[in-house]
Amino acid sequence: MVAVFNKELLSWYLITLKLKETVEAGIQNLQSPTAAARSIEYPSEQEQYHLVKQQQQQRSDLLQIVISEDRNVDSVEEAEAKSPEPDWVINIRERLEQARQEDVAGAWGKLSIYRVPQCLREGDEKAYIPQTVSLGPYHRGKKRLRNMERHKWRALYHVLKRTRQDVKLYLDSVKELEEKAAACYEGQIGLGSNEFVEMMVLDGCFVLELFRASLKDSSNLAIRETIPFSQCVDRCTRFNVT
């Protein structure tokens, strides 16, 4: 590939070289017997103009050659870059990109509540499925656990009654932690934003009341006066928190 470093320098160099050749030819003519009285003739302005135009045309042709060669190289590189990769290589790149995004987001570092793999559940399914009450999104709304939902609402009512606070305070507080709480669960939770916040408030207050009712010195608490809820506490000492 031809490279032109300084176009103007090349042009003036060629002009100087031509003038030098003309001067040397004139000196040789002076030294010859037939041209003893002949004076040195320098190129006229018109000749110099044509000479410069000629050199510029040569320079333009040279640049076109260089540009043409560069374009040919670029075309080869573009063709190589656009050559399609095999599907299995593309699939590997996509999986690596997904892993990179998860690593940047730090998703695995936030997880603390996992789904039990199917291989561990086989043969002992009941050991990993709540039998009485569901806490969290994984088993929420299942038919056999719906009877306990009314006790969750009763527990929330007792909390609000005891603290004399409005439920909006609880909803707003949990709303601020929604993203952090949702990131603790592995996989899709299958709940909308409002439903998830409601679940967190409802299940959270239920667990708090459950702990209070289970204390040894809680016999005088008003919550103990409701027999169904006391029975609920006795039954819930055996449930799986999932």
PDB file of N, CA and C in Angstrom, residues 26 29 47 173 181 195:
ATOM      1  N   GLY A  26      21.022  23.531 -18.900  1.00  0.00           N
ATOM      2  CA  GLY A  26      21.505  24.824 -19.399  1.00  0.00           C
ATOM      3  C   GLY A  26      22.992  24.982 -19.209  1.00  0.00           C
ATOM      4  N   ASN A  29      24.818  23.112 -21.805  1.00  0.00           N
ATOM      5  CA  ASN A  29      24.772  23.814 -23.094  1.00  0.00           C
ATOM      6  C   ASN A  29      25.796  24.951 -23.150  1.00  0.00           C
ATOM      7  N   GLU A  47       4.947  27.640 -18.361  1.00  0.00           N
ATOM      8  CA  GLU A  47       5.478  26.279 -18.249  1.00  0.00           C
ATOM      9  C   GLU A  47       5.429  25.790 -16.807  1.00  0.00           C
ATOM     10  N   SER A 173     -44.764   2.126  54.715  1.00  0.00           N
ATOM     11  CA  SER A 173     -43.456   1.668  55.202  1.00  0.00           C
ATOM     12  C   SER A 173     -42.969   0.453  54.417  1.00  0.00           C
ATOM     13  N   ALA A 181     -37.361  -6.399  49.382  1.00  0.00           N
ATOM     14  CA  ALA A 181     -38.018  -7.622  49.844  1.00  0.00           C
ATOM     15  C   ALA A 181     -38.269  -8.584  48.691  1.00  0.00           C
ATOM     16  N   GLU A 195     -50.416  -5.949  45.459  1.00  0.00           N
ATOM     17  CA  GLU A 195     -50.723  -7.235  46.079  1.00  0.00           C
ATOM     18  C   GLU A 195     -49.547  -7.734  46.913  1.00  0.00           C
TER      19      GLU A 195
END
